[in-house]
Structures are given as C-alpha cells and as structure tokens.
Coordinates of C-alpha atoms and ligand atoms in Angstrom, one line a residue:
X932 CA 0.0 0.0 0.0
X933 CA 1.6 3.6 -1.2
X934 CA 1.0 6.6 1.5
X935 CA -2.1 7.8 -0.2
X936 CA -3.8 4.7 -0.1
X937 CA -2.3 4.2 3.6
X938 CA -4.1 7.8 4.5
X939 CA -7.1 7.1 2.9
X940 CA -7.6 3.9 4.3
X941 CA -6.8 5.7 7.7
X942 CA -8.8 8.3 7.4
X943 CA -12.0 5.8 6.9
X944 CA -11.3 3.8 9.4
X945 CA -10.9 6.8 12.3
X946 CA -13.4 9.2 10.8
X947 CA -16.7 7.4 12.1
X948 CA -18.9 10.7 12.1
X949 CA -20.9 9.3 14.6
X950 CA -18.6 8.4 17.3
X951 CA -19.8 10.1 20.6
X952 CA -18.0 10.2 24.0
X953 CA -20.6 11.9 26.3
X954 CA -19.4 14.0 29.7
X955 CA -20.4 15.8 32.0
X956 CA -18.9 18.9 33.8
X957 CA -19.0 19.4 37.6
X958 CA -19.1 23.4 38.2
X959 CA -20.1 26.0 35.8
X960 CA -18.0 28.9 37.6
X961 CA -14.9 30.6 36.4
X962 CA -13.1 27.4 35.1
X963 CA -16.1 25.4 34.3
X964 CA -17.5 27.9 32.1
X965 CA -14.2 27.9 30.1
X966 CA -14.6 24.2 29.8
X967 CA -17.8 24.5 28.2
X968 CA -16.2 27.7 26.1
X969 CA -13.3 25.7 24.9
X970 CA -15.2 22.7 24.2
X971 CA -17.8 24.2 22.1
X972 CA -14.7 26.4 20.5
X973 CA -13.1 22.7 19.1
X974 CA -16.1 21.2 18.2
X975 CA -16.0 21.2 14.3
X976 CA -12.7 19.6 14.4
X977 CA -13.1 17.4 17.3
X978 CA -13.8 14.5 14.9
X979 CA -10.8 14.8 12.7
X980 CA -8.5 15.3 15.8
X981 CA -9.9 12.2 18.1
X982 CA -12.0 10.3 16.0
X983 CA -15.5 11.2 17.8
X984 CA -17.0 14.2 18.9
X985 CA -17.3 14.9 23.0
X986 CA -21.3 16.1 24.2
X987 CA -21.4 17.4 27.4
X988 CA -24.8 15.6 28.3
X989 CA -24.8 17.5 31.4
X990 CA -23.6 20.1 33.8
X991 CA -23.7 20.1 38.1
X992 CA -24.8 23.4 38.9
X993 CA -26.1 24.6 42.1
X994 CA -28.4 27.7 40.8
X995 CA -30.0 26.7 37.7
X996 CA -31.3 30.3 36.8
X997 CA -28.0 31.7 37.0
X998 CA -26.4 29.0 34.7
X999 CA -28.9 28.9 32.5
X1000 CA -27.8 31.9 31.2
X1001 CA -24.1 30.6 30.7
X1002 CA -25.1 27.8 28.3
X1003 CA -27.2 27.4 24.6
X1004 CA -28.9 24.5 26.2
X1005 CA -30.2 25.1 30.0
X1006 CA -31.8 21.2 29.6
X1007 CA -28.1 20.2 29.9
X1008 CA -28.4 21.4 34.0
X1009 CA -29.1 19.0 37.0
X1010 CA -28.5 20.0 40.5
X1011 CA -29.1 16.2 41.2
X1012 CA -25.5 14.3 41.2
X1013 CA -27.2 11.2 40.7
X1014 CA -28.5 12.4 37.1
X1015 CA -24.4 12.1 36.4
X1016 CA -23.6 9.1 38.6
X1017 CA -26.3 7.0 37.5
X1018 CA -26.4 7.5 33.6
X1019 CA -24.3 4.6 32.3
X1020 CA -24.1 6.8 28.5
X1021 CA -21.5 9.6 30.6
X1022 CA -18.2 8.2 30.5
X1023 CA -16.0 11.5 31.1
X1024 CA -16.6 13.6 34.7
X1025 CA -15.0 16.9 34.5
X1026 CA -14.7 18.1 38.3
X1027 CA -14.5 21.9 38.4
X1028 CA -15.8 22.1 41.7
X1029 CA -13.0 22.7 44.0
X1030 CA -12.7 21.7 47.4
X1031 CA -12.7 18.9 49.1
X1032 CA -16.4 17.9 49.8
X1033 CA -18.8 17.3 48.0
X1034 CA -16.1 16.8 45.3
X1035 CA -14.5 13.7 46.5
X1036 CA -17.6 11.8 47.1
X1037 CA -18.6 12.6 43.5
X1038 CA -14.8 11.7 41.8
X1039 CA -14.6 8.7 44.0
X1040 CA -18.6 7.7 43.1
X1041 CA -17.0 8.5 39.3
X1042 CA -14.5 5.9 39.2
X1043 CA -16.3 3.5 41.1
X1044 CA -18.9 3.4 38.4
X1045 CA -16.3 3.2 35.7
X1046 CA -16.0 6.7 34.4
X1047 CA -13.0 8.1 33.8
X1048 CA -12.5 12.0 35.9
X1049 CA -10.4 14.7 35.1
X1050 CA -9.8 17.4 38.2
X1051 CA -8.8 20.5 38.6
X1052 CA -8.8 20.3 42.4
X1053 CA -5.5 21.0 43.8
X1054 CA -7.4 20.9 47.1
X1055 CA -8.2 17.6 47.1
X1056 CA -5.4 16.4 45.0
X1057 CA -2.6 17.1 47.4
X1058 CA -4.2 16.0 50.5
X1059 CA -6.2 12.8 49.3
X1060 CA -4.2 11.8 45.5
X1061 CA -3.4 8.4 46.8
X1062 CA -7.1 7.6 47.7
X1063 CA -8.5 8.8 44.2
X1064 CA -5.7 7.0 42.3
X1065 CA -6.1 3.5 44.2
X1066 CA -10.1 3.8 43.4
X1067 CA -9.3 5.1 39.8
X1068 CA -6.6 1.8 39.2
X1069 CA -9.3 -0.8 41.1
X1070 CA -12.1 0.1 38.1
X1071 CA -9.4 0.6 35.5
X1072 CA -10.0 4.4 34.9
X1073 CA -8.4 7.5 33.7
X1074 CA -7.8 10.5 36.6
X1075 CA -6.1 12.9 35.1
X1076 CA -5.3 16.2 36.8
X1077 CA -2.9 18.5 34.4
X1078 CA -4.8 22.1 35.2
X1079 CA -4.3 20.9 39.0
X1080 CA -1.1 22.5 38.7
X1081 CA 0.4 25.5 37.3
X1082 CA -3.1 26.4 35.0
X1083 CA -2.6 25.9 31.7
X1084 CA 1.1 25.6 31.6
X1085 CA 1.9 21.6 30.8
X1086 CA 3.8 19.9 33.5
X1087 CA 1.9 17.4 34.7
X1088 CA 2.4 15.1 31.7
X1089 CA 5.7 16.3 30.4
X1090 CA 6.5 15.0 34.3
X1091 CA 5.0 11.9 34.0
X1092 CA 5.5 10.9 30.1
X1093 CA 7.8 13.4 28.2
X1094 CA 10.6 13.9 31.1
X1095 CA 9.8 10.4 32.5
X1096 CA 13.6 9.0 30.7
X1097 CA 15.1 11.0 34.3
X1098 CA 15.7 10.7 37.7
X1099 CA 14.2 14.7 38.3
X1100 CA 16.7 16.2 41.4
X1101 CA 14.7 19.4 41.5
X1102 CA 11.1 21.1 40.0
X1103 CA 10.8 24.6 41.4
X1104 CA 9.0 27.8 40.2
X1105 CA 6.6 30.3 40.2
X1106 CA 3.0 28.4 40.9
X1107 CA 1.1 31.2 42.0
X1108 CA 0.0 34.4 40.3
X1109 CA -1.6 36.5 42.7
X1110 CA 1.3 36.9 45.0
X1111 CA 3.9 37.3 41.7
X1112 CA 1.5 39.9 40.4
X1113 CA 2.1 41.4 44.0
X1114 CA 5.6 41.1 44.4
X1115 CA 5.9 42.7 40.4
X1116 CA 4.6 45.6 41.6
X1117 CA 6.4 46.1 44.6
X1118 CA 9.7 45.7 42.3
X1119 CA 8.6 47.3 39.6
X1120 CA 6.8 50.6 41.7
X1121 CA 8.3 50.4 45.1
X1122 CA 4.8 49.6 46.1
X1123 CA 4.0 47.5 49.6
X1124 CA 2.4 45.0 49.9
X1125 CA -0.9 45.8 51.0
X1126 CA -1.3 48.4 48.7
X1127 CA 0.0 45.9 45.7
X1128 CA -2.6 43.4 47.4
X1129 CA -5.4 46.0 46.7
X1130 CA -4.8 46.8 43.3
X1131 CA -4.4 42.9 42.9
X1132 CA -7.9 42.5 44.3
X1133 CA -9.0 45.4 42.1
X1134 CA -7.5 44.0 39.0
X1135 CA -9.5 40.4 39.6
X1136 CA -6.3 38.7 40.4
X1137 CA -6.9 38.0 43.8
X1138 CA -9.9 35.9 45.3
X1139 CA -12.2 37.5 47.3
X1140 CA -10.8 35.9 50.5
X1141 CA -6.8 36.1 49.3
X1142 CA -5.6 34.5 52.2
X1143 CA -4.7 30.9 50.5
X1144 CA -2.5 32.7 47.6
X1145 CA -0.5 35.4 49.8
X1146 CA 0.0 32.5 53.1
X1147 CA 1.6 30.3 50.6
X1148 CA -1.0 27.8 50.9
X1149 CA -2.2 27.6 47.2
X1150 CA 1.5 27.4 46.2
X1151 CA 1.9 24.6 48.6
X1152 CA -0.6 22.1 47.6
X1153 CA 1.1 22.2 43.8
X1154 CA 4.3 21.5 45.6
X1155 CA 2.6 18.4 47.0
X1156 CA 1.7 17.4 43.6
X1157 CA 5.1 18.8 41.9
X1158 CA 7.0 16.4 44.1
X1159 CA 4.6 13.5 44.4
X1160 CA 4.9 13.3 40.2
X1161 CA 8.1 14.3 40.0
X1162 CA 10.1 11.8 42.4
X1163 CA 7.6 9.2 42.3
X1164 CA 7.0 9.3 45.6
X1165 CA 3.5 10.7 47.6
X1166 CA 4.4 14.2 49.4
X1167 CA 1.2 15.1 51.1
X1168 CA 0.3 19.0 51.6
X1169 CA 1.4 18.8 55.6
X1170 CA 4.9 17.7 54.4
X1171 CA 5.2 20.9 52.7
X1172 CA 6.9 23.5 54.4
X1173 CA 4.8 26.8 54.0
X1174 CA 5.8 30.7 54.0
X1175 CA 3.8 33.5 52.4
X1176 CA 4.4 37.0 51.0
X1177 CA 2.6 39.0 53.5
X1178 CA 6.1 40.4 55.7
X1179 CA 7.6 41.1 52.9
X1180 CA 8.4 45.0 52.5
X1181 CA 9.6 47.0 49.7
X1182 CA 13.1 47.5 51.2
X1183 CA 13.7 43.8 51.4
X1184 CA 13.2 44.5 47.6
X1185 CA 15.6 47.1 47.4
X1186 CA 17.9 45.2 49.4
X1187 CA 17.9 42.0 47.4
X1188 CA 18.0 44.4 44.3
X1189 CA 21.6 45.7 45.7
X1190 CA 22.9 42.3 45.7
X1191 CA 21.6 41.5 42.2
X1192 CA 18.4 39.6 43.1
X1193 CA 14.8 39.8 42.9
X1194 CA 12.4 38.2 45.4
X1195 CA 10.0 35.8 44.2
X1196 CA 7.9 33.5 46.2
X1197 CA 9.0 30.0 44.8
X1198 CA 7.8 27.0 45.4
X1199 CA 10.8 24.1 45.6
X1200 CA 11.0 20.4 45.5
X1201 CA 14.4 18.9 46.0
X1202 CA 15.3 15.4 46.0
X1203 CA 18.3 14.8 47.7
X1204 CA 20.0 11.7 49.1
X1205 CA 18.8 12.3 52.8
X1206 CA 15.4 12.7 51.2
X1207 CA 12.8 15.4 50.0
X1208 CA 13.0 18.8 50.9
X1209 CA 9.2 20.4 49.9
X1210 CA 8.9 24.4 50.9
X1211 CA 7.4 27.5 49.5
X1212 CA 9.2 30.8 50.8
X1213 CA 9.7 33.8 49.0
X1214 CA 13.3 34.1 48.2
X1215 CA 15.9 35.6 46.8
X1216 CA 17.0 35.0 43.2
X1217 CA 19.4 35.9 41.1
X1218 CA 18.6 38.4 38.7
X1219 CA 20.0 36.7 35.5
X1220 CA 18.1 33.6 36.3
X1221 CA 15.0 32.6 34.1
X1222 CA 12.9 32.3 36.7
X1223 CA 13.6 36.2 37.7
X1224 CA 12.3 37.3 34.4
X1225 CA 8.7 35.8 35.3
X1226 CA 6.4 38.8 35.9
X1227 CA 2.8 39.7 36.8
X1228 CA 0.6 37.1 37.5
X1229 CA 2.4 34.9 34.9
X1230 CA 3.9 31.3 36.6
X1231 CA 6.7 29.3 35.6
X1232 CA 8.2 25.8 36.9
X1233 CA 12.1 25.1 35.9
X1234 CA 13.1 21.3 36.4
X1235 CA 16.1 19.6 36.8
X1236 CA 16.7 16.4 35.7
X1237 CA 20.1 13.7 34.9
X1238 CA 19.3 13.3 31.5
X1239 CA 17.2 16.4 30.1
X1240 CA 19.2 18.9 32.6
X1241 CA 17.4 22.2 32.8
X1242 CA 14.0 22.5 31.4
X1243 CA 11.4 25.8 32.0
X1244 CA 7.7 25.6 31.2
X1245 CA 6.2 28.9 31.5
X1246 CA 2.5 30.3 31.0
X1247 CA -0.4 31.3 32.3
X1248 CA -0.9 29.4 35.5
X1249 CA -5.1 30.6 36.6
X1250 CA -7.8 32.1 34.5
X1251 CA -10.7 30.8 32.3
X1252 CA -9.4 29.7 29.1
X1253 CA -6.0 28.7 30.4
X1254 CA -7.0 26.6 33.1
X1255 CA -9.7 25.1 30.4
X1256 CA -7.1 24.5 27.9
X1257 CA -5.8 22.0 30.3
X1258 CA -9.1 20.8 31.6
X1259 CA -9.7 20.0 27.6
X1260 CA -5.6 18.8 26.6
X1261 CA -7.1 15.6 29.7
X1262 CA -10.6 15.1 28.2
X1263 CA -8.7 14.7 24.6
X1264 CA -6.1 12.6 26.0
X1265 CA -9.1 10.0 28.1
X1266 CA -11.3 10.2 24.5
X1267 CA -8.2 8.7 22.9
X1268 CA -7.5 6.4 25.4
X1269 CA -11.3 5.3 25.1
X1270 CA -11.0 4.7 21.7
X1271 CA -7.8 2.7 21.9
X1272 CA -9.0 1.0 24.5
X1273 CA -6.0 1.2 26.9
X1274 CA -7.6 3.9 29.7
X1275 CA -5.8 3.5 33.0
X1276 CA -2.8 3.2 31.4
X1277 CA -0.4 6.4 33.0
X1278 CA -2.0 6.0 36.5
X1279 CA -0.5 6.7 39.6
X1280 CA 3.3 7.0 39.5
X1281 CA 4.7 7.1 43.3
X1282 CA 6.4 3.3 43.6
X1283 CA 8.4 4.9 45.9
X1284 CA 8.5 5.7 49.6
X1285 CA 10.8 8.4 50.2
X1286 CA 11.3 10.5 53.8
X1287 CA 10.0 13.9 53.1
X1288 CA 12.5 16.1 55.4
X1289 CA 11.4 18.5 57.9
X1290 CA 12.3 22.4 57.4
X1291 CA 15.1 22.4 60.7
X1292 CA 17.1 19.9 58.2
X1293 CA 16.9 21.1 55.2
X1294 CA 19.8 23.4 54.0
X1295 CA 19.6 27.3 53.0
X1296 CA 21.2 29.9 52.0
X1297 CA 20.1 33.1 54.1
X1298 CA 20.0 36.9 53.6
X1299 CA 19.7 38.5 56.7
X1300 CA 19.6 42.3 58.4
X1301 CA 21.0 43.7 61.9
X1302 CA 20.5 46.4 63.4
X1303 CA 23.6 47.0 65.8
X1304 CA 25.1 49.3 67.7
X1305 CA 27.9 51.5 65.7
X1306 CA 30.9 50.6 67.9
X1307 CA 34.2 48.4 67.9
X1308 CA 33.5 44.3 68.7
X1309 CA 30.2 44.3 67.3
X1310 CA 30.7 42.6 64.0
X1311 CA 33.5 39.9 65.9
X1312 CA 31.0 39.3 68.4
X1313 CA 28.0 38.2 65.2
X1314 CA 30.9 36.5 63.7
X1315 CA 31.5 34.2 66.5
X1316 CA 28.3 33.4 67.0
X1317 CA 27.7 32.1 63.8
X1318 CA 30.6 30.2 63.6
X1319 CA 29.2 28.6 67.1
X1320 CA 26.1 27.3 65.2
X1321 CA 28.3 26.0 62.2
X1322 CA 26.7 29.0 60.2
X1323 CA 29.2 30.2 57.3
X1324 CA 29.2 33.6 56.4
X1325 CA 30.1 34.6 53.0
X1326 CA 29.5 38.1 52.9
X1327 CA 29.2 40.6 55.2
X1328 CA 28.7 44.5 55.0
X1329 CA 28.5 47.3 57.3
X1330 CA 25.8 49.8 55.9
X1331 CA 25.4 53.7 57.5
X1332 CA 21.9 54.0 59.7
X1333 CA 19.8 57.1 59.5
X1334 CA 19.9 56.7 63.2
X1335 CA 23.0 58.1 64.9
X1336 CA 25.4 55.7 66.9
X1337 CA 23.7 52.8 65.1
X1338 CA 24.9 50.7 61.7
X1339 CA 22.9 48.1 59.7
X1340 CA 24.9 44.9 59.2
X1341 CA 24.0 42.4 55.8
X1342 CA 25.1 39.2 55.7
X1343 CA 25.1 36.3 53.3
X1344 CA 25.6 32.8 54.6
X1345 CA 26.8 29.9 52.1
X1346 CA 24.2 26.6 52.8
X1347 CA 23.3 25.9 56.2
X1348 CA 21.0 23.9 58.2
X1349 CA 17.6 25.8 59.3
X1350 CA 17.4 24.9 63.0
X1351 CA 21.1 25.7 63.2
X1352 CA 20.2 29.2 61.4
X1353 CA 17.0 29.6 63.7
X1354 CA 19.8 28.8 67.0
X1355 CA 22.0 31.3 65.7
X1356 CA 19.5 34.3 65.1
X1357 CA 17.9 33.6 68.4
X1358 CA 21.1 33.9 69.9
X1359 CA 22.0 37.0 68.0
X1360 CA 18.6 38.8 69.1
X1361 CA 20.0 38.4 72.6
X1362 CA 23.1 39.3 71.8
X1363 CA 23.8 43.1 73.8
X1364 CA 25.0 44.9 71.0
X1365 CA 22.2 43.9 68.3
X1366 CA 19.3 46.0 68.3
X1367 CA 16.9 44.3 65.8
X1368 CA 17.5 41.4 63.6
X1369 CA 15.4 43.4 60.8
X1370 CA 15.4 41.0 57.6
X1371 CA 15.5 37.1 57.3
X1372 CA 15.3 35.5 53.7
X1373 CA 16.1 32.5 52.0
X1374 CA 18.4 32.7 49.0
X1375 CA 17.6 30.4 46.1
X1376 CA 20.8 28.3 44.8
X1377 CA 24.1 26.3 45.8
Ligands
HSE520 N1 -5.2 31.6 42.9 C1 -4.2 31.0 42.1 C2 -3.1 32.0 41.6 C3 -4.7 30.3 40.9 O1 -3.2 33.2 42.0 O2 -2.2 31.6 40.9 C4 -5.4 29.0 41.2 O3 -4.5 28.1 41.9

C-alpha cells in the first residue's frame, strides 16, 4: 500500500462521524465555564482530531437560573448528582468544583462506576491523591489532573511521560499568580504589599478571600503534587513547608536588588540523598536567572533532571481559558485512550517511599539584616556566633543607619542547616550589641 492509499484507508477507518463520548462537567463557575467555552470552540474539528466528537450531556450546577444563562442549552443542567452518577451513557466527569467535599464523594462515586475524571482540584489532590488513584486503578479508569497545577502551563504530563527518561533532582517555580503579580509591583513601583494586594484585588487577580495565595498555601498544595509526580513518591500538603508573601516589605526588595536579586515567592522540590526537601518561601534569586524574568501574574516551573538537565515551562498558571485548555488537553487525551481501549494506562506514578525532610534539616542559604550598635567588637561578636552554630558567612557589610550611633549589618551565609540558622538568630537577638534582627530571607541556589 503507497501513502495515499495508507491515508485514505486511515482516514476511513478513524473518521466514524458518529462516534460520541458523552461527559459531564461538575461546576459552571470561572473554570467550568471555560470548559464548556473551549469545548464548544473545538467542536468542528473534534472528529478529525480524536476520532469522535465529545457532548457534554450535562452540567452540576447549584443555581440553575444563574447557569442557565451561561449555556445554549439550560436542559443540559441537573442539580441532582445522581443524574451524572447513575447515567451509564456519561463516561468523562470533568470536576471543576474545587474543594474537598462534595467533590471527593462525587470523583470517588466516578470511578467507582467506571468513568474516567479529570480534576482540577488541587485541594483535594494534594491531601487525598493516593485515595482517588487506588479507586481510579481498582475500576481501570483515567484520573487525570494537568490544570491541578500551574493552569494551563503543561507539566503534569511532560513529568509523567515526556521527562519520565530521568531521575528529576529538582522542580521549582513560580506556581502562583496573585502573590507574583504582587511582588511585580512592589519591584517594579516600590509599592507594599498591602497596597499591591489592593490593586491585585481590584484587578481580579486575587480571590475575594486572598488569604490561601499570599499564606503560601495555594502554592503549597502544587508542591505536594510537583513532588509527588516528579520523584515518584507521595508528598502530602502537611509535608510541605509553608511561608507567604505577606512580611515582605519594599526595602527587602531594594535590598535583594543591591545584591543583584529579585524576590519571588517560589515553590521548591528537591530530591536529595537524605530525602525530600518540599517548601514554599519567598526568596531571593538571582537576577539573570529565568525564573527572575517571570512577571505579573504569569507562573513558571524550571526542572532539573540527569538526563534532560534544565527544562522551563512557562504560562499562564489561573484564568478561564488557560485553566480550560488543560481541563480539555485531559478530556482529549481519556477520548483517545477510550477509543484505543488502553484507559488506565499512565496512572499513579509514586512506587516509591521516600522520607519527606522537615524544614530544621533542610539546607539554606540566608540573607539577613542587623541592626547594631555602631561601635568596635560588634561585627567579631555576630561573627562568633555564627561560627558557634556551624553558620558560614560569605559576605558581610557594614551599611550607615539614619539613626545616629547605630549601623545596619548584611550578611550572606553559604548553605546551612535551618534549625542551626533559627539557633543562631535567636542567639543574636540576645546578643547586647544587636538591636533588631530586621530582615531574614532565603536565597535560592548552591
Ligand atoms: N489563585 C491561584 C493563583 C490560581 O493566583 O495563581 C489558582 O490556583
């Protein structure tokens, strides 16, 4: 058979016109609506590209007057979960629900009965993953979970498929836009941070209730997941280590600026040989690294990995049509798997059972600010402490003080262990001649 006839006889074969894969979608807000948007936006090529066509039979809302007006059909609305559950036709359950109930009880009901879920639900995901994919590998299903993390960027499956030829030693990044949008403008204007936090919350970047981005939180839970795909091993949202935004101040910015660095509130996964280090802290980085360059409520996530080396996915990581594109890329990828017949076959990945370390062991590189008393002994005296508590200092300067008779001392300290850092500061605020200890921040790198 020449090419043409090979394509032909392809192309009648796959193009059944009549092939359906019916779904249904679970939450018609922000990111459900973009479902349905992107959806309906492929749906004269669907065919062509996965050989059937995807319905959405119907959609879980809780006010069916105010979806109604969201959608060409309103018959396609049931408040009733069991309209989903218990039609046997629906094999696709798009949760885009959030939180944690009543969304597990309707992904685990999902599976049970055979249908294959894609989730958006970071929530859930990094505190109960391992219960959803046991249930999802006992009834041979898809769970899929790419917009989870990081919106629309891809890293999910590049983790799991694309990358999967390495042993990963690091993911980091950027996995929050709120607090980078905030942190942009306190750069980029000298504003602080409540008043960045406003116009974020006037913009539409922030949630009503902000507290999850600008705590860390939100950037913890895709650290959970980050790690859990990357090292093949579960890390769980309470072995994440979690610091927010909300002390930093605009001069920490200009500070960090002086040495060459930007402050950006990274999330980090480290797999090292005493085991995984998991935190989110805002931190210094270098200017000239990619990550630096990341601005406004954009995210990014850099890996590290034996075979690939460095590799940086960048994007959009929230919003309608971004987190939707993902939402779709996983309904594409189940239709396909339907029609090949091989669903379940990239479940869950952790086959290993590595320690996850806690914060006091894991090593940092710190930034830190004194204010001291201008006179002789006072920099000999920090010295010695630090060299008590094994803490190597790598650069130290003496800055002038707007306040007479006193001096602000920076220091840089090569990698050391937290709880001997935390021993050493709280030895220094004791210590008579130091006034303050004004600044304390992580610095990203060896
Ligand atoms: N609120 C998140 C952010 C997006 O600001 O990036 C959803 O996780």
């Amino acid at each position: 058979m020449n090419l043409m006839e090979h394509k032909e006889e392809c192309s009648r074969c796959s193009q059944d016109e009549n092939r359906v894969v019916y779904a249904a979608l679970l939450g018609l807000g922000t990111v459900g609506t973009g479902v349905y948007r992107v959806l309906k936006n492929q749906e004269a090529e669907m065919t062509q590209k996965l050989g059937a066509q995807v319905v959405l039979k119907r959609i879980l809302v809780r006010n069916l007057e105010k979806a109604a007006k969201k959608v060409e059909d309103p018959s396609v609305l049931t408040n009733c979960w069991e309209d989903i559950r218990d039609d046997e036709e629906i094999s696709i359950v798009i949760e885009v629900m959030g939180g944690i109930e009543p969304a597990m009880t309707y992904i685990q009901e999902s599976l049970q009965a055979g249908k294959h879920v894609v989730s958006a639900n970071k929530d859930l995901i990094a505190v109960h993953g391992k219960e959803l994919f046991e249930t999802a590998e006992a009834h041979h299903t898809d769970f899929l979970f790419e917009a989870a993390v990081a919106g629309g960027i891809p890293i999910i499956r590049p983790l799991k498929q694309c990358l999967a030829g390495n042993h990963m030693a690091e993911v980091m990044g950027i996995v929050n836009g709120t607090t980078n949008f905030i942190l942009t403008r306190m750069t980029q204007e000298g504003m602080e941070f409540a008043d960045a936090l406003k116009l974020a919350s006037e913009l539409g970047y922030a949630e009503a209730d902000p507290s999850a981005d600008i705590e860390g939180l939100d950037a913890g839970r895709k650290v959970a997941i980050l790690a859990s795909v990357a090292f093949n091993s579960r890390v769980v949202l309470d072995d994440v280590y979690i610091e927010g935004i909300t002390k930093i101040t605009s001069s920490d910015i200009r500070y960090a600026r002086e040495m060459g660095c930007d402050i950006k509130l990274l999330g980090v996964a480290r797999n090292t040989e005493t085991g995984i280090e998991a935190y989110v802290s805002p931190m210094l980085i270098p200017s000239s690294h990619p990550l630096a360059s990341v601005n406004d409520s954009y995210n990014a996530v850099f890996v590290q990995g034996d075979a690939v080396e460095s590799a940086m996915f960048f994007g959009r990581g929230a919003g309608e049509l971004p987190t939707a594109s993902a939402v779709v890329g996983d309904v594409f990828d189940i239709v396909r798997n339907i029609l090949a017949n091989c669903c379940g076959r990239i479940g869950c990945t952790c086959y290993k059972q590595l320690p996850v370390k806690k914060m006091g062991e894991v090593c940092s590189r710190f930034f830190l600010r004194f204010q001291v008393e201008d006179r002789c002994g006072v920099l000999a005296r920090m010295t010695s402490i630090f060299a008590k508590y094994d803490v190597s200092v790598v650069q130290i300067v003496q800055k002038e003080s707007k306040k007479a008779g006193q001096a602000e001392v920076v220091v840089i300290t090569s990698g050391v262990r937290e709880d001997d850092m935390n021993r050493a500061v709280a030895e220094l605020e004791k210590a008579e001649a130091v006034l303050a200890v004004s600044g304390i921040l992580r610095v990203y790198g060896e």
